[in-house]
Amino acid sequence: MEGCILITGASGFIGTNLQELLIKNRCNFVNFDKNKPTKKEHMQYWFKGDIMNLSDLSIAFSKYSPSVVIHLAAVTDTSSDNLDDYKENTIGTKNVIDEILKHPNIERCIIASTQYVYKSLKSPFPNSDDEYLPHTTYGISKKETEEIVRNSSLKCCWTIVRPANVWGPWHMRYPEQLWKFMDKGWYIQPTKRPVIRTYAYVKNLIHQLNGILNAEPGIVNKQTFYLGDLPIDSNVWLSEWMYQLRGKNLRYIFPFVMHSAAIMGDVLKKFGVKFPMYSVRYKNMLEDYYAPTNVTIRLFGLYNDDLASNVKETVDWLHGDAKLYFDYWKLRSK
């Protein structure tokens, strides 16, 4: 890929891994982000800018004259029920698209959405790219993100990508939540019944993103791709983590016990008290939620399809670079 690649939000989890690949491939790129890069080695690629600030966007696009834009910047948590908390996903995306329209030299753009724009237990896959059924406010904001792109007058090659549940090195939330709870032996699964989910090892996702970036326009223009691994029983995924972190089997508990804890979490949330279990999370643990990543895998493949080695790579990161960011893992590794 010739020319400069401008990436919004590359200081985040996916962006950090994307930068690693682009550096390895000797690509010319810039990270447009309001936050500093997660890795200090990435500082040289950082342009401090906010997608909510039109002046920042104008200056960056004029300075770097990108031929490609990868739009990752977003609010990605699912905790809020207020759509205004996700203005960066809607207004921010519109600002980016409007800036792209001012620069005819831009050849293509990739816009990050989410699997959360559609969820149905009756019909797991949407019938078309523009069929939506979001189940969270975050998902609603990303639905609007996609509609902004689809309704725009973009002349360049554009592609929407929907990452599944992403995990791997440089994830900055799981080390303090899921992986920490598992390492301490606190994690308990409420069912032995298979719960089919689509996960995305971040290096597999980046491999697919790079494939889309370098694909012929006829394959990816005005297309939507789910990014991630093939669907898997979440018990298998969790069991591999438990084995590699603690050398023990995954533990289970009666569903009604976990359900009671979730109700308590809902009550505490109303009083502003954080609790690791609440109804939405409990429901997600019991429901299938998989995506048609087979189409993406057929076209662009995977970095590595071996779950055990991908988990090991992430565990090695937890006991390595993650120690610089998380006290728990720093102490755990001593």
mmCIF file of C-alpha atoms in Angstrom:
data_model
loop_
_atom_site.group_PDB
_atom_site.id
_atom_site.type_symbol
_atom_site.label_atom_id
_atom_site.label_comp_id
_atom_site.label_asym_id
_atom_site.label_seq_id
_atom_site.Cartn_x
_atom_site.Cartn_y
_atom_site.Cartn_z
ATOM 1 C CA MET A 1 0.000 0.000 0.000
ATOM 2 C CA GLU A 2 1.603 3.273 -1.185
ATOM 3 C CA GLY A 3 0.999 6.694 0.358
ATOM 4 C CA CYS A 4 0.214 7.611 3.950
ATOM 5 C CA ILE A 5 -2.319 5.715 6.026
ATOM 6 C CA LEU A 6 -4.132 7.897 8.548
ATOM 7 C CA ILE A 7 -5.609 5.887 11.416
ATOM 8 C CA THR A 8 -8.012 7.491 13.855
ATOM 9 C CA GLY A 9 -7.911 6.060 17.363
ATOM 10 C CA ALA A 10 -4.752 3.998 16.868
ATOM 11 C CA SER A 11 -3.686 4.517 20.486
ATOM 12 C CA GLY A 12 -6.339 1.981 21.491
ATOM 13 C CA PHE A 13 -6.275 -1.806 21.663
ATOM 14 C CA ILE A 14 -6.834 -2.676 18.002
ATOM 15 C CA GLY A 15 -4.850 0.333 16.837
ATOM 16 C CA THR A 16 -1.806 -0.604 18.918
ATOM 17 C CA ASN A 17 -1.684 -4.019 17.288
ATOM 18 C CA LEU A 18 -2.312 -2.511 13.858
ATOM 19 C CA GLN A 19 0.620 -0.130 14.340
ATOM 20 C CA GLU A 20 2.856 -3.085 15.202
ATOM 21 C CA LEU A 21 1.983 -4.771 11.897
ATOM 22 C CA LEU A 22 2.379 -1.586 9.850
ATOM 23 C CA ILE A 23 5.788 -0.949 11.396
ATOM 24 C CA LYS A 24 6.806 -4.511 10.570
ATOM 25 C CA ASN A 25 5.601 -4.011 6.985
ATOM 26 C CA ARG A 26 7.456 -0.654 6.741
ATOM 27 C CA CYS A 27 4.265 1.265 5.953
ATOM 28 C CA ASN A 28 3.940 5.038 6.128
ATOM 29 C CA PHE A 29 1.205 5.893 8.632
ATOM 30 C CA VAL A 30 0.074 8.368 11.270
ATOM 31 C CA ASN A 31 -1.975 7.775 14.421
ATOM 32 C CA PHE A 32 -4.593 10.519 14.816
ATOM 33 C CA ASP A 33 -5.748 10.216 18.430
ATOM 34 C CA LYS A 34 -6.556 12.496 21.367
ATOM 35 C CA ASN A 35 -4.749 10.073 23.682
ATOM 36 C CA LYS A 36 -1.087 9.163 23.795
ATOM 37 C CA PRO A 37 -0.096 5.809 22.280
ATOM 38 C CA THR A 38 -0.257 2.863 24.653
ATOM 39 C CA LYS A 39 3.284 1.868 23.681
ATOM 40 C CA LYS A 40 5.906 4.598 24.089
ATOM 41 C CA GLU A 41 7.682 3.224 21.002
ATOM 42 C CA HIS A 42 4.713 4.473 18.965
ATOM 43 C CA MET A 43 5.078 8.123 20.021
ATOM 44 C CA GLN A 44 6.850 9.034 16.777
ATOM 45 C CA TYR A 45 3.720 8.130 14.793
ATOM 46 C CA TRP A 46 1.286 10.124 16.950
ATOM 47 C CA PHE A 47 -0.593 13.271 15.925
ATOM 48 C CA LYS A 48 -2.649 14.601 18.829
ATOM 49 C CA GLY A 49 -6.115 15.262 17.482
ATOM 50 C CA ASP A 50 -9.776 14.760 18.304
ATOM 51 C CA ILE A 51 -12.339 13.599 15.730
ATOM 52 C CA MET A 52 -14.832 15.906 17.432
ATOM 53 C CA ASN A 53 -12.609 18.880 16.516
ATOM 54 C CA LEU A 54 -12.975 19.902 12.855
ATOM 55 C CA SER A 55 -9.810 21.985 12.975
ATOM 56 C CA ASP A 56 -7.719 19.028 14.196
ATOM 57 C CA LEU A 57 -8.996 16.880 11.344
ATOM 58 C CA SER A 58 -8.373 19.563 8.722
ATOM 59 C CA ILE A 59 -4.810 20.165 9.896
ATOM 60 C CA ALA A 60 -3.927 16.462 10.017
ATOM 61 C CA PHE A 61 -5.422 15.620 6.616
ATOM 62 C CA SER A 62 -3.671 18.593 5.010
ATOM 63 C CA LYS A 63 -0.347 17.834 6.681
ATOM 64 C CA TYR A 64 -0.188 14.115 5.882
ATOM 65 C CA SER A 65 -2.287 13.988 2.701
ATOM 66 C CA PRO A 66 -3.345 10.373 3.325
ATOM 67 C CA SER A 67 -4.299 8.020 0.523
ATOM 68 C CA VAL A 68 -5.999 5.678 3.017
ATOM 69 C CA VAL A 69 -8.057 6.343 6.149
ATOM 70 C CA ILE A 70 -8.777 3.674 8.761
ATOM 71 C CA HIS A 71 -11.352 4.963 11.220
ATOM 72 C CA LEU A 72 -11.076 3.155 14.560
ATOM 73 C CA ALA A 73 -11.726 6.011 17.003
ATOM 74 C CA ALA A 74 -14.832 5.338 19.081
ATOM 75 C CA VAL A 75 -16.364 4.965 22.503
ATOM 76 C CA THR A 76 -16.486 1.171 22.793
ATOM 77 C CA ASP A 77 -17.894 0.420 26.242
ATOM 78 C CA THR A 78 -21.446 -0.863 26.550
ATOM 79 C CA SER A 79 -22.212 0.475 30.034
ATOM 80 C CA SER A 80 -24.281 3.545 29.157
ATOM 81 C CA ASP A 81 -27.941 3.710 28.148
ATOM 82 C CA ASN A 82 -27.577 7.322 26.994
ATOM 83 C CA LEU A 83 -26.945 7.749 23.267
ATOM 84 C CA ASP A 84 -25.348 11.150 23.920
ATOM 85 C CA ASP A 85 -22.450 9.324 25.561
ATOM 86 C CA TYR A 86 -21.588 7.903 22.145
ATOM 87 C CA LYS A 87 -21.380 11.140 20.151
ATOM 88 C CA GLU A 88 -17.848 10.264 19.081
ATOM 89 C CA ASN A 89 -19.299 7.264 17.255
ATOM 90 C CA THR A 90 -21.925 9.293 15.415
ATOM 91 C CA ILE A 91 -20.896 12.934 15.122
ATOM 92 C CA GLY A 92 -17.226 11.953 15.172
ATOM 93 C CA THR A 93 -17.694 9.573 12.246
ATOM 94 C CA LYS A 94 -19.597 12.201 10.288
ATOM 95 C CA ASN A 95 -16.714 14.616 10.856
ATOM 96 C CA VAL A 96 -14.233 12.069 9.531
ATOM 97 C CA ILE A 97 -16.370 11.257 6.476
ATOM 98 C CA ASP A 98 -16.888 14.953 5.723
ATOM 99 C CA GLU A 99 -13.127 15.510 5.860
ATOM 100 C CA ILE A 100 -12.481 12.545 3.552
ATOM 101 C CA LEU A 101 -14.896 14.057 1.032
ATOM 102 C CA LYS A 102 -12.681 17.164 0.833
ATOM 103 C CA HIS A 103 -9.671 15.138 -0.326
ATOM 104 C CA PRO A 104 -10.057 13.446 -3.731
ATOM 105 C CA ASN A 105 -6.577 11.902 -3.355
ATOM 106 C CA ILE A 106 -7.955 9.462 -0.742
ATOM 107 C CA GLU A 107 -8.287 6.102 -2.473
ATOM 108 C CA ARG A 108 -10.017 4.049 0.211
ATOM 109 C CA CYS A 109 -11.280 4.081 3.769
ATOM 110 C CA ILE A 110 -12.132 1.395 6.295
ATOM 111 C CA ILE A 111 -14.703 2.210 8.970
ATOM 112 C CA ALA A 112 -14.868 0.152 12.173
ATOM 113 C CA SER A 113 -18.324 -0.800 13.404
ATOM 114 C CA THR A 114 -19.183 -3.748 15.675
ATOM 115 C CA GLN A 115 -20.926 -7.108 15.783
ATOM 116 C CA TYR A 116 -23.350 -5.409 18.199
ATOM 117 C CA VAL A 117 -25.327 -3.740 15.387
ATOM 118 C CA TYR A 118 -27.272 -6.992 15.039
ATOM 119 C CA LYS A 119 -28.302 -9.642 17.540
ATOM 120 C CA SER A 120 -31.187 -12.058 17.182
ATOM 121 C CA LEU A 121 -31.720 -15.433 18.828
ATOM 122 C CA LYS A 122 -34.263 -16.377 16.152
ATOM 123 C CA SER A 123 -32.203 -15.398 13.114
ATOM 124 C CA PRO A 124 -28.495 -15.210 14.029
ATOM 125 C CA PHE A 125 -27.323 -13.547 10.808
ATOM 126 C CA PRO A 126 -28.835 -10.467 9.141
ATOM 127 C CA ASN A 127 -30.275 -10.947 5.661
ATOM 128 C CA SER A 128 -28.438 -7.901 4.344
ATOM 129 C CA ASP A 129 -25.656 -5.544 5.413
ATOM 130 C CA ASP A 130 -28.162 -2.818 6.236
ATOM 131 C CA GLU A 131 -30.474 -4.949 8.390
ATOM 132 C CA TYR A 132 -29.977 -3.889 11.997
ATOM 133 C CA LEU A 133 -31.107 -5.158 15.379
ATOM 134 C CA PRO A 134 -28.847 -3.598 18.025
ATOM 135 C CA HIS A 135 -29.323 -4.762 21.608
ATOM 136 C CA THR A 136 -27.286 -2.062 23.356
ATOM 137 C CA THR A 137 -27.058 1.713 23.134
ATOM 138 C CA TYR A 138 -23.490 1.267 21.959
ATOM 139 C CA GLY A 139 -24.843 -0.928 19.165
ATOM 140 C CA ILE A 140 -27.368 1.765 18.252
ATOM 141 C CA SER A 141 -24.565 4.322 17.975
ATOM 142 C CA LYS A 142 -22.631 2.011 15.660
ATOM 143 C CA LYS A 143 -25.749 1.415 13.570
ATOM 144 C CA GLU A 144 -25.852 5.171 13.071
ATOM 145 C CA THR A 145 -22.127 5.083 12.264
ATOM 146 C CA GLU A 146 -22.784 2.618 9.450
ATOM 147 C CA GLU A 147 -25.746 4.609 8.142
ATOM 148 C CA ILE A 148 -23.600 7.735 7.971
ATOM 149 C CA VAL A 149 -21.147 5.862 5.755
ATOM 150 C CA ARG A 150 -23.780 4.205 3.586
ATOM 151 C CA ASN A 151 -25.690 7.456 3.061
ATOM 152 C CA SER A 152 -22.589 9.513 2.299
ATOM 153 C CA SER A 153 -21.383 10.488 -1.162
ATOM 154 C CA LEU A 154 -18.004 8.805 -0.767
ATOM 155 C CA LYS A 155 -16.310 8.267 -4.119
ATOM 156 C CA CYS A 156 -13.382 6.284 -2.761
ATOM 157 C CA CYS A 157 -13.415 2.551 -2.066
ATOM 158 C CA TRP A 158 -15.031 2.115 1.341
ATOM 159 C CA THR A 159 -15.471 -0.894 3.596
ATOM 160 C CA ILE A 160 -17.248 -1.376 6.915
ATOM 161 C CA VAL A 161 -15.783 -3.911 9.336
ATOM 162 C CA ARG A 162 -17.587 -5.432 12.306
ATOM 163 C CA PRO A 163 -15.161 -6.837 14.889
ATOM 164 C CA ALA A 164 -16.464 -9.625 17.108
ATOM 165 C CA ASN A 165 -15.395 -9.964 20.780
ATOM 166 C CA VAL A 166 -11.734 -8.947 20.492
ATOM 167 C CA TRP A 167 -9.029 -10.174 22.874
ATOM 168 C CA GLY A 168 -5.267 -10.479 22.994
ATOM 169 C CA PRO A 169 -2.114 -8.508 23.876
ATOM 170 C CA TRP A 170 -2.613 -4.807 24.645
ATOM 171 C CA HIS A 171 -6.221 -5.247 25.721
ATOM 172 C CA MET A 172 -6.327 -2.724 28.543
ATOM 173 C CA ARG A 173 -9.558 -3.809 30.261
ATOM 174 C CA TYR A 174 -9.466 -7.609 30.491
ATOM 175 C CA PRO A 175 -6.207 -7.644 32.539
ATOM 176 C CA GLU A 176 -8.086 -5.836 35.317
ATOM 177 C CA GLN A 177 -11.307 -7.766 34.861
ATOM 178 C CA LEU A 178 -11.782 -11.182 33.249
ATOM 179 C CA TRP A 179 -8.181 -12.373 33.177
ATOM 180 C CA LYS A 180 -7.492 -11.093 36.679
ATOM 181 C CA PHE A 181 -10.625 -12.795 38.032
ATOM 182 C CA MET A 182 -9.652 -16.046 36.325
ATOM 183 C CA ASP A 183 -6.091 -15.863 37.588
ATOM 184 C CA LYS A 184 -7.365 -15.384 41.133
ATOM 185 C CA GLY A 185 -9.774 -18.296 40.721
ATOM 186 C CA TRP A 186 -12.801 -16.058 41.100
ATOM 187 C CA TYR A 187 -14.368 -16.748 37.711
ATOM 188 C CA ILE A 188 -17.305 -19.179 37.670
ATOM 189 C CA GLN A 189 -19.381 -20.140 34.617
ATOM 190 C CA PRO A 190 -23.172 -20.448 35.109
ATOM 191 C CA THR A 191 -23.725 -23.270 32.606
ATOM 192 C CA LYS A 192 -22.038 -26.326 31.103
ATOM 193 C CA ARG A 193 -24.332 -26.100 28.110
ATOM 194 C CA PRO A 194 -22.473 -25.045 24.946
ATOM 195 C CA VAL A 195 -22.770 -21.313 24.394
ATOM 196 C CA ILE A 196 -21.544 -20.515 20.899
ATOM 197 C CA ARG A 197 -19.729 -17.205 20.572
ATOM 198 C CA THR A 198 -17.508 -15.498 18.029
ATOM 199 C CA TYR A 199 -14.233 -14.270 19.448
ATOM 200 C CA ALA A 200 -11.539 -12.365 17.596
ATOM 201 C CA TYR A 201 -7.919 -12.883 18.535
ATOM 202 C CA VAL A 202 -6.570 -9.415 17.838
ATOM 203 C CA LYS A 203 -3.750 -10.607 15.577
ATOM 204 C CA ASN A 204 -6.258 -12.561 13.497
ATOM 205 C CA LEU A 205 -8.387 -9.432 13.258
ATOM 206 C CA ILE A 206 -5.403 -7.305 12.216
ATOM 207 C CA HIS A 207 -4.429 -9.915 9.626
ATOM 208 C CA GLN A 208 -7.918 -9.667 8.131
ATOM 209 C CA LEU A 209 -7.906 -5.868 8.307
ATOM 210 C CA ASN A 210 -4.611 -5.828 6.438
ATOM 211 C CA GLY A 211 -6.083 -8.182 3.854
ATOM 212 C CA ILE A 212 -8.979 -5.805 3.268
ATOM 213 C CA LEU A 213 -6.565 -2.882 3.102
ATOM 214 C CA ASN A 214 -4.612 -4.512 0.282
ATOM 215 C CA ALA A 215 -7.466 -6.236 -1.557
ATOM 216 C CA GLU A 216 -8.659 -5.311 -5.020
ATOM 217 C CA PRO A 217 -11.429 -2.668 -4.769
ATOM 218 C CA GLY A 218 -13.847 -4.967 -6.568
ATOM 219 C CA ILE A 219 -13.692 -7.369 -3.613
ATOM 220 C CA VAL A 220 -14.108 -4.891 -0.743
ATOM 221 C CA ASN A 221 -15.755 -1.733 -2.092
ATOM 222 C CA LYS A 222 -19.078 -0.982 -0.367
ATOM 223 C CA GLN A 223 -18.840 -4.293 1.482
ATOM 224 C CA THR A 224 -19.256 -5.237 5.142
ATOM 225 C CA PHE A 225 -17.073 -7.874 6.791
ATOM 226 C CA TYR A 226 -17.231 -9.459 10.233
ATOM 227 C CA LEU A 227 -13.721 -9.728 11.672
ATOM 228 C CA GLY A 228 -12.761 -12.589 13.950
ATOM 229 C CA ASP A 229 -12.239 -16.304 14.401
ATOM 230 C CA LEU A 230 -14.693 -19.092 13.655
ATOM 231 C CA PRO A 231 -17.469 -19.468 16.274
ATOM 232 C CA ILE A 232 -16.575 -21.618 19.282
ATOM 233 C CA ASP A 233 -18.187 -22.903 22.477
ATOM 234 C CA SER A 234 -17.334 -20.231 25.043
ATOM 235 C CA ASN A 235 -16.689 -22.995 27.594
ATOM 236 C CA VAL A 236 -13.805 -24.201 25.418
ATOM 237 C CA TRP A 237 -12.371 -20.683 25.173
ATOM 238 C CA LEU A 238 -12.704 -20.065 28.926
ATOM 239 C CA SER A 239 -11.335 -23.496 29.798
ATOM 240 C CA GLU A 240 -8.165 -22.827 27.807
ATOM 241 C CA TRP A 241 -7.677 -19.593 29.702
ATOM 242 C CA MET A 242 -8.244 -21.260 33.065
ATOM 243 C CA TYR A 243 -5.806 -24.037 32.207
ATOM 244 C CA GLN A 244 -3.033 -21.688 31.104
ATOM 245 C CA LEU A 245 -3.483 -19.222 33.971
ATOM 246 C CA ARG A 246 -4.069 -21.657 36.835
ATOM 247 C CA GLY A 247 -3.557 -25.168 35.513
ATOM 248 C CA LYS A 248 -7.092 -26.015 36.652
ATOM 249 C CA ASN A 249 -10.466 -26.803 35.129
ATOM 250 C CA LEU A 250 -13.173 -24.212 34.630
ATOM 251 C CA ARG A 251 -15.580 -24.065 37.573
ATOM 252 C CA TYR A 252 -19.360 -23.971 37.286
ATOM 253 C CA ILE A 253 -22.171 -22.759 39.513
ATOM 254 C CA PHE A 254 -25.951 -23.185 39.529
ATOM 255 C CA PRO A 255 -27.506 -20.512 37.265
ATOM 256 C CA PHE A 256 -29.933 -19.272 39.944
ATOM 257 C CA VAL A 257 -27.002 -18.306 42.185
ATOM 258 C CA MET A 258 -25.409 -16.224 39.427
ATOM 259 C CA HIS A 259 -28.797 -14.770 38.549
ATOM 260 C CA SER A 260 -29.270 -13.610 42.140
ATOM 261 C CA ALA A 261 -25.866 -11.952 42.055
ATOM 262 C CA ALA A 262 -26.826 -10.212 38.813
ATOM 263 C CA ILE A 263 -29.998 -8.787 40.369
ATOM 264 C CA MET A 264 -27.936 -7.495 43.284
ATOM 265 C CA GLY A 265 -25.535 -5.922 40.777
ATOM 266 C CA ASP A 266 -28.435 -4.137 39.079
ATOM 267 C CA VAL A 267 -29.528 -2.650 42.402
ATOM 268 C CA LEU A 268 -26.006 -1.543 43.299
ATOM 269 C CA LYS A 269 -25.589 0.048 39.871
ATOM 270 C CA LYS A 270 -28.565 2.332 40.575
ATOM 271 C CA PHE A 271 -26.660 3.652 43.579
ATOM 272 C CA GLY A 272 -23.484 4.156 41.587
ATOM 273 C CA VAL A 273 -21.729 1.104 43.035
ATOM 274 C CA LYS A 274 -19.781 -1.051 40.581
ATOM 275 C CA PHE A 275 -20.288 -4.807 40.833
ATOM 276 C CA PRO A 276 -18.779 -7.450 38.510
ATOM 277 C CA MET A 277 -22.114 -9.127 37.755
ATOM 278 C CA TYR A 278 -25.343 -7.589 36.478
ATOM 279 C CA SER A 279 -28.281 -8.781 34.390
ATOM 280 C CA VAL A 280 -26.961 -7.818 30.959
ATOM 281 C CA ARG A 281 -23.647 -9.576 31.604
ATOM 282 C CA TYR A 282 -25.397 -12.639 33.052
ATOM 283 C CA LYS A 283 -27.686 -12.853 30.021
ATOM 284 C CA ASN A 284 -24.727 -12.571 27.664
ATOM 285 C CA MET A 285 -23.025 -15.498 29.412
ATOM 286 C CA LEU A 286 -25.968 -17.761 28.587
ATOM 287 C CA GLU A 287 -26.846 -16.714 25.032
ATOM 288 C CA ASP A 288 -25.339 -17.782 21.726
ATOM 289 C CA TYR A 289 -23.931 -14.849 19.774
ATOM 290 C CA TYR A 290 -21.960 -15.754 16.694
ATOM 291 C CA ALA A 291 -21.120 -14.032 13.446
ATOM 292 C CA PRO A 292 -20.508 -15.051 9.787
ATOM 293 C CA THR A 293 -16.736 -14.657 10.003
ATOM 294 C CA ASN A 294 -16.336 -17.652 7.675
ATOM 295 C CA VAL A 295 -16.749 -15.299 4.702
ATOM 296 C CA THR A 296 -13.902 -13.083 5.915
ATOM 297 C CA ILE A 297 -11.692 -16.062 6.769
ATOM 298 C CA ARG A 298 -12.240 -17.574 3.326
ATOM 299 C CA LEU A 299 -11.115 -14.347 1.672
ATOM 300 C CA PHE A 300 -8.380 -13.137 4.012
ATOM 301 C CA GLY A 301 -7.462 -16.040 6.302
ATOM 302 C CA LEU A 302 -6.123 -15.946 9.867
ATOM 303 C CA TYR A 303 -2.818 -15.110 11.512
ATOM 304 C CA ASN A 304 -3.062 -18.281 13.615
ATOM 305 C CA ASP A 305 -6.042 -20.595 14.117
ATOM 306 C CA ASP A 306 -4.595 -22.383 17.176
ATOM 307 C CA LEU A 307 -6.424 -21.216 20.306
ATOM 308 C CA ALA A 308 -3.842 -22.588 22.753
ATOM 309 C CA SER A 309 -0.909 -20.757 21.175
ATOM 310 C CA ASN A 310 -2.882 -17.508 20.906
ATOM 311 C CA VAL A 311 -3.841 -17.709 24.589
ATOM 312 C CA LYS A 312 -0.211 -18.467 25.475
ATOM 313 C CA GLU A 313 0.950 -15.451 23.499
ATOM 314 C CA THR A 314 -1.464 -13.299 25.499
ATOM 315 C CA VAL A 315 -0.511 -14.862 28.844
ATOM 316 C CA ASP A 316 3.149 -14.205 28.025
ATOM 317 C CA TRP A 317 2.196 -10.569 27.411
ATOM 318 C CA LEU A 318 0.414 -10.425 30.797
ATOM 319 C CA HIS A 319 3.608 -11.579 32.479
ATOM 320 C CA GLY A 320 5.721 -9.328 30.251
ATOM 321 C CA ASP A 321 4.825 -5.870 28.931
ATOM 322 C CA ALA A 322 1.521 -5.760 30.821
ATOM 323 C CA LYS A 323 3.502 -5.488 34.071
ATOM 324 C CA LEU A 324 4.294 -1.885 33.079
ATOM 325 C CA TYR A 325 0.593 -0.970 33.166
ATOM 326 C CA PHE A 326 -1.082 -3.193 35.761
ATOM 327 C CA ASP A 327 0.017 -3.525 39.376
ATOM 328 C CA TYR A 328 -1.671 -6.900 39.735
ATOM 329 C CA TRP A 329 0.354 -8.483 36.936
ATOM 330 C CA LYS A 330 3.510 -6.733 38.098
ATOM 331 C CA LEU A 331 3.152 -8.310 41.541
ATOM 332 C CA ARG A 332 1.882 -11.591 40.092
ATOM 333 C CA SER A 333 5.028 -12.007 38.020
ATOM 334 C CA LYS A 334 7.431 -11.619 40.934
#
